[in-house]
Amino acid sequence: MTCLDTSSPPSRREARRLDRRDAILMVAEGYFLEHGYAGTTMSGIAAALGGSKGTLWNHFPSKEELFSAVLDRVATAYRVQLSQILDPCGLLEPTLLRACRSLLDKVCSAQAIALHRLIYAEGARFPELSRIFFELAPRHTRALLADFIQGAMDRGQLRQADPADAARTLMALTMAGSHQQLMLGQIAQPLPDAMHADVMLAVDLFLRAYAPDGAPPPAGQSA
């Protein structure tokens, strides 16, 4: 029997509060990326919002909590997308290709590159930045991939190994080309053909590394 959702919709007051919170996060995200973590103040964000500092503090008691909420908003949307891609009933290689392309599209976006640069530039001075970022973004992505990979191992599609290590390997292979070049400033924007090649190479190497014993190489590849 299917359970019906009997929860009532939010009241107008609560809806306005949620809208206001979302507006704060949108402005705060841009402010953090433009001014950096050290250069961002609650007063500055309140001024950018055009409201009082008290209103901002009612939603977020500290800059650290505001930064966490900004990251969580961005990461949650991607986790939903990745969860939909990682269908255990689908064919393994096409699913991995779609998952890796979605990851590369995400981390190579202008928003993500700016955020990564902020973390790398200020993480040593503000260790909470690295902690918040890892907990809300890479760790969750790795966990989703690891769960999917564990299922593939249990089904005999991949050899048995530590799924967390396998997920980390796949992510590292995917981000070793275009993403690294963007971070180093070697290219100004990612090229679709190069990103496609990055993904194809990453999945090919991954499947070779984690192929079940005695399994032939991936389709279309020579040993």
mmCIF file of C-alpha atoms in Angstrom:
data_model
loop_
_atom_site.group_PDB
_atom_site.id
_atom_site.type_symbol
_atom_site.label_atom_id
_atom_site.label_comp_id
_atom_site.label_asym_id
_atom_site.label_seq_id
_atom_site.Cartn_x
_atom_site.Cartn_y
_atom_site.Cartn_z
ATOM 1 C CA MET A 1 0.000 0.000 0.000
ATOM 2 C CA THR A 2 1.318 3.427 -0.940
ATOM 3 C CA CYS A 3 1.471 5.917 1.902
ATOM 4 C CA LEU A 4 0.056 9.326 1.159
ATOM 5 C CA ASP A 5 1.947 12.439 2.143
ATOM 6 C CA THR A 6 -0.361 14.076 4.669
ATOM 7 C CA SER A 7 2.054 16.789 5.735
ATOM 8 C CA SER A 8 0.603 20.257 5.384
ATOM 9 C CA PRO A 9 2.275 22.857 3.169
ATOM 10 C CA PRO A 10 4.303 25.564 4.933
ATOM 11 C CA SER A 11 2.378 28.562 6.198
ATOM 12 C CA ARG A 12 2.765 31.877 4.437
ATOM 13 C CA ARG A 13 5.007 33.039 7.233
ATOM 14 C CA GLU A 14 7.222 29.981 6.984
ATOM 15 C CA ALA A 15 7.276 30.216 3.185
ATOM 16 C CA ARG A 16 8.427 33.828 3.422
ATOM 17 C CA ARG A 17 11.113 32.801 5.888
ATOM 18 C CA LEU A 18 12.347 30.050 3.554
ATOM 19 C CA ASP A 19 12.375 32.453 0.613
ATOM 20 C CA ARG A 20 14.316 34.965 2.669
ATOM 21 C CA ARG A 21 16.805 32.296 3.717
ATOM 22 C CA ASP A 22 17.329 31.245 0.104
ATOM 23 C CA ALA A 23 17.869 34.872 -0.924
ATOM 24 C CA ILE A 24 20.465 35.269 1.832
ATOM 25 C CA LEU A 25 22.322 32.170 0.652
ATOM 26 C CA MET A 26 22.379 33.334 -2.962
ATOM 27 C CA VAL A 27 23.838 36.719 -1.993
ATOM 28 C CA ALA A 28 26.245 35.178 0.523
ATOM 29 C CA GLU A 29 27.590 32.722 -2.042
ATOM 30 C CA GLY A 30 28.483 35.513 -4.437
ATOM 31 C CA TYR A 31 29.959 37.583 -1.625
ATOM 32 C CA PHE A 32 32.178 34.774 -0.354
ATOM 33 C CA LEU A 33 33.462 34.029 -3.846
ATOM 34 C CA GLU A 34 34.152 37.691 -4.600
ATOM 35 C CA HIS A 35 35.694 38.732 -1.278
ATOM 36 C CA GLY A 36 37.051 35.460 0.100
ATOM 37 C CA TYR A 37 36.321 34.074 3.531
ATOM 38 C CA ALA A 38 38.555 36.482 5.436
ATOM 39 C CA GLY A 39 37.202 39.466 3.514
ATOM 40 C CA THR A 40 33.581 38.540 4.135
ATOM 41 C CA THR A 41 31.738 39.982 7.131
ATOM 42 C CA MET A 42 28.190 39.536 8.292
ATOM 43 C CA SER A 43 27.812 43.317 8.092
ATOM 44 C CA GLY A 44 28.951 43.289 4.470
ATOM 45 C CA ILE A 45 26.475 40.588 3.525
ATOM 46 C CA ALA A 46 23.689 42.387 5.375
ATOM 47 C CA ALA A 47 24.491 45.551 3.416
ATOM 48 C CA ALA A 48 24.485 43.599 0.149
ATOM 49 C CA LEU A 49 21.090 42.187 1.085
ATOM 50 C CA GLY A 50 19.752 45.639 1.832
ATOM 51 C CA GLY A 51 18.498 44.579 5.241
ATOM 52 C CA SER A 52 19.586 44.754 8.834
ATOM 53 C CA LYS A 53 22.368 42.718 10.353
ATOM 54 C CA GLY A 54 19.857 41.463 12.923
ATOM 55 C CA THR A 55 17.758 39.839 10.197
ATOM 56 C CA LEU A 56 20.810 38.003 8.898
ATOM 57 C CA TRP A 57 21.806 36.861 12.381
ATOM 58 C CA ASN A 58 18.292 35.543 12.989
ATOM 59 C CA HIS A 59 18.892 33.052 10.190
ATOM 60 C CA PHE A 60 22.616 32.391 10.711
ATOM 61 C CA PRO A 61 24.308 32.986 14.079
ATOM 62 C CA SER A 62 27.846 33.081 12.636
ATOM 63 C CA LYS A 63 29.834 33.453 9.443
ATOM 64 C CA GLU A 64 30.924 29.819 9.746
ATOM 65 C CA GLU A 65 27.306 28.607 9.868
ATOM 66 C CA LEU A 66 26.431 30.820 6.924
ATOM 67 C CA PHE A 67 29.329 29.412 4.894
ATOM 68 C CA SER A 68 28.218 25.874 5.804
ATOM 69 C CA ALA A 69 24.688 26.629 4.626
ATOM 70 C CA VAL A 70 25.980 28.076 1.349
ATOM 71 C CA LEU A 71 27.985 24.918 0.658
ATOM 72 C CA ASP A 72 25.172 22.608 1.738
ATOM 73 C CA ARG A 73 22.747 24.336 -0.642
ATOM 74 C CA VAL A 74 25.097 23.796 -3.575
ATOM 75 C CA ALA A 75 26.110 20.249 -2.611
ATOM 76 C CA THR A 76 22.584 18.997 -1.926
ATOM 77 C CA ALA A 77 21.416 19.741 -5.459
ATOM 78 C CA TYR A 78 24.350 17.818 -6.912
ATOM 79 C CA ARG A 79 23.860 14.834 -4.585
ATOM 80 C CA VAL A 80 20.283 14.494 -5.824
ATOM 81 C CA GLN A 81 21.499 14.539 -9.438
ATOM 82 C CA LEU A 82 24.245 11.984 -8.802
ATOM 83 C CA SER A 83 21.903 9.678 -6.881
ATOM 84 C CA GLN A 84 19.603 9.565 -9.891
ATOM 85 C CA ILE A 85 22.487 8.701 -12.217
ATOM 86 C CA LEU A 86 23.852 5.880 -10.060
ATOM 87 C CA ASP A 87 21.174 3.346 -10.943
ATOM 88 C CA PRO A 88 22.234 -0.116 -9.748
ATOM 89 C CA CYS A 89 19.968 -1.681 -12.380
ATOM 90 C CA GLY A 90 21.756 0.046 -15.255
ATOM 91 C CA LEU A 91 24.769 -1.168 -17.225
ATOM 92 C CA LEU A 92 27.974 -0.531 -15.314
ATOM 93 C CA GLU A 93 30.166 1.260 -17.873
ATOM 94 C CA PRO A 94 27.516 3.689 -19.215
ATOM 95 C CA THR A 95 26.472 4.503 -15.646
ATOM 96 C CA LEU A 96 30.056 5.259 -14.630
ATOM 97 C CA LEU A 97 30.522 7.402 -17.729
ATOM 98 C CA ARG A 98 27.437 9.462 -16.917
ATOM 99 C CA ALA A 99 28.439 9.787 -13.260
ATOM 100 C CA CYS A 100 31.970 10.901 -14.078
ATOM 101 C CA ARG A 101 30.774 13.385 -16.675
ATOM 102 C CA SER A 102 28.334 14.880 -14.185
ATOM 103 C CA LEU A 103 31.153 15.154 -11.639
ATOM 104 C CA LEU A 104 33.482 16.801 -14.140
ATOM 105 C CA ASP A 105 30.787 19.230 -15.295
ATOM 106 C CA LYS A 106 30.199 20.159 -11.671
ATOM 107 C CA VAL A 107 33.791 20.663 -10.555
ATOM 108 C CA CYS A 108 34.755 22.478 -13.763
ATOM 109 C CA SER A 109 31.962 25.045 -13.471
ATOM 110 C CA ALA A 110 33.047 28.626 -12.813
ATOM 111 C CA GLN A 111 31.296 28.492 -9.442
ATOM 112 C CA ALA A 112 33.132 25.331 -8.347
ATOM 113 C CA ILE A 113 36.540 26.523 -9.558
ATOM 114 C CA ALA A 114 36.123 29.791 -7.642
ATOM 115 C CA LEU A 115 35.110 27.876 -4.538
ATOM 116 C CA HIS A 116 38.018 25.438 -4.786
ATOM 117 C CA ARG A 117 40.443 28.329 -5.165
ATOM 118 C CA LEU A 118 38.953 30.010 -2.105
ATOM 119 C CA ILE A 119 39.399 26.832 -0.046
ATOM 120 C CA TYR A 120 42.980 26.298 -1.211
ATOM 121 C CA ALA A 121 43.948 29.935 -0.695
ATOM 122 C CA GLU A 122 42.483 30.356 2.786
ATOM 123 C CA GLY A 123 42.219 26.829 4.169
ATOM 124 C CA ALA A 124 45.526 27.059 6.043
ATOM 125 C CA ARG A 125 44.454 30.241 7.858
ATOM 126 C CA PHE A 126 40.910 29.036 8.450
ATOM 127 C CA PRO A 127 40.949 25.241 8.971
ATOM 128 C CA GLU A 128 37.172 25.231 9.390
ATOM 129 C CA LEU A 129 36.864 26.009 5.674
ATOM 130 C CA SER A 130 38.526 22.764 4.625
ATOM 131 C CA ARG A 131 36.570 20.787 7.195
ATOM 132 C CA ILE A 132 33.206 22.229 6.153
ATOM 133 C CA PHE A 133 33.977 21.819 2.461
ATOM 134 C CA PHE A 134 35.132 18.203 2.772
ATOM 135 C CA GLU A 135 32.212 17.156 4.963
ATOM 136 C CA LEU A 136 29.557 18.701 2.715
ATOM 137 C CA ALA A 137 30.992 18.086 -0.751
ATOM 138 C CA PRO A 138 33.761 15.524 -1.530
ATOM 139 C CA ARG A 139 32.908 13.177 1.336
ATOM 140 C CA HIS A 140 29.259 12.844 0.318
ATOM 141 C CA THR A 141 30.119 12.421 -3.353
ATOM 142 C CA ARG A 142 32.668 9.749 -2.494
ATOM 143 C CA ALA A 143 30.160 7.962 -0.264
ATOM 144 C CA LEU A 144 27.532 7.844 -3.031
ATOM 145 C CA LEU A 145 30.069 6.454 -5.494
ATOM 146 C CA ALA A 146 31.371 3.980 -2.921
ATOM 147 C CA ASP A 147 27.873 2.617 -2.278
ATOM 148 C CA PHE A 148 27.328 2.125 -5.997
ATOM 149 C CA ILE A 149 30.750 0.519 -6.456
ATOM 150 C CA GLN A 150 30.138 -1.813 -3.505
ATOM 151 C CA GLY A 151 26.964 -2.986 -5.210
ATOM 152 C CA ALA A 152 28.869 -3.623 -8.435
ATOM 153 C CA MET A 153 31.458 -5.614 -6.491
ATOM 154 C CA ASP A 154 28.740 -7.659 -4.805
ATOM 155 C CA ARG A 155 27.228 -8.409 -8.224
ATOM 156 C CA GLY A 156 30.600 -9.578 -9.538
ATOM 157 C CA GLN A 157 30.926 -6.686 -11.998
ATOM 158 C CA LEU A 158 34.065 -5.445 -10.241
ATOM 159 C CA ARG A 159 36.649 -7.283 -8.167
ATOM 160 C CA GLN A 160 36.316 -7.068 -4.405
ATOM 161 C CA ALA A 161 38.276 -4.187 -2.878
ATOM 162 C CA ASP A 162 37.751 -1.236 -0.556
ATOM 163 C CA PRO A 163 34.881 0.679 -2.221
ATOM 164 C CA ALA A 164 35.901 3.974 -0.613
ATOM 165 C CA ASP A 165 39.392 3.675 -2.107
ATOM 166 C CA ALA A 166 37.869 2.742 -5.455
ATOM 167 C CA ALA A 167 35.570 5.790 -5.370
ATOM 168 C CA ARG A 168 38.474 8.045 -4.480
ATOM 169 C CA THR A 169 40.504 6.581 -7.349
ATOM 170 C CA LEU A 170 37.699 7.160 -9.840
ATOM 171 C CA MET A 171 37.223 10.762 -8.702
ATOM 172 C CA ALA A 172 40.955 11.458 -8.889
ATOM 173 C CA LEU A 173 41.217 10.017 -12.398
ATOM 174 C CA THR A 174 38.232 12.065 -13.547
ATOM 175 C CA MET A 175 39.631 15.323 -12.181
ATOM 176 C CA ALA A 176 43.229 14.811 -13.346
ATOM 177 C CA GLY A 177 42.840 16.571 -16.697
ATOM 178 C CA SER A 178 40.606 19.549 -17.397
ATOM 179 C CA HIS A 179 39.888 20.280 -13.737
ATOM 180 C CA GLN A 180 43.565 20.375 -12.824
ATOM 181 C CA GLN A 181 44.323 22.621 -15.799
ATOM 182 C CA LEU A 182 41.573 25.019 -14.752
ATOM 183 C CA MET A 183 42.822 25.140 -11.173
ATOM 184 C CA LEU A 184 46.354 25.929 -12.359
ATOM 185 C CA GLY A 185 45.141 28.573 -14.794
ATOM 186 C CA GLN A 186 46.467 26.686 -17.820
ATOM 187 C CA ILE A 187 43.094 27.027 -19.548
ATOM 188 C CA ALA A 188 40.365 29.638 -19.095
ATOM 189 C CA GLN A 189 37.433 27.316 -19.633
ATOM 190 C CA PRO A 190 36.946 23.583 -20.143
ATOM 191 C CA LEU A 191 36.632 22.220 -23.682
ATOM 192 C CA PRO A 192 33.827 19.674 -24.258
ATOM 193 C CA ASP A 193 36.022 17.330 -26.308
ATOM 194 C CA ALA A 194 38.752 17.372 -23.678
ATOM 195 C CA MET A 195 36.238 16.700 -20.891
ATOM 196 C CA HIS A 196 34.803 13.792 -22.870
ATOM 197 C CA ALA A 197 38.311 12.372 -23.305
ATOM 198 C CA ASP A 198 38.998 12.825 -19.574
ATOM 199 C CA VAL A 199 35.904 10.831 -18.670
ATOM 200 C CA MET A 200 36.528 8.067 -21.207
ATOM 201 C CA LEU A 201 40.105 7.619 -19.993
ATOM 202 C CA ALA A 202 39.141 7.689 -16.308
ATOM 203 C CA VAL A 203 36.446 5.038 -16.661
ATOM 204 C CA ASP A 204 38.613 2.862 -18.918
ATOM 205 C CA LEU A 205 41.505 2.899 -16.433
ATOM 206 C CA PHE A 206 39.146 2.326 -13.526
ATOM 207 C CA LEU A 207 37.483 -0.679 -15.137
ATOM 208 C CA ARG A 208 40.876 -2.166 -16.002
ATOM 209 C CA ALA A 209 42.088 -1.691 -12.426
ATOM 210 C CA TYR A 210 38.962 -3.183 -10.834
ATOM 211 C CA ALA A 211 38.011 -5.799 -13.410
ATOM 212 C CA PRO A 212 37.045 -9.189 -11.944
ATOM 213 C CA ASP A 213 39.780 -11.798 -12.165
ATOM 214 C CA GLY A 214 39.882 -13.334 -15.610
ATOM 215 C CA ALA A 215 37.512 -10.768 -17.112
ATOM 216 C CA PRO A 216 38.229 -9.408 -20.601
ATOM 217 C CA PRO A 217 39.159 -5.702 -20.993
ATOM 218 C CA PRO A 218 36.335 -3.167 -21.460
ATOM 219 C CA ALA A 219 34.376 -3.368 -24.715
ATOM 220 C CA GLY A 220 36.233 -1.956 -27.688
ATOM 221 C CA GLN A 221 39.614 -1.980 -25.888
ATOM 222 C CA SER A 222 42.567 -4.260 -26.446
ATOM 223 C CA ALA A 223 44.467 -5.946 -23.640
#
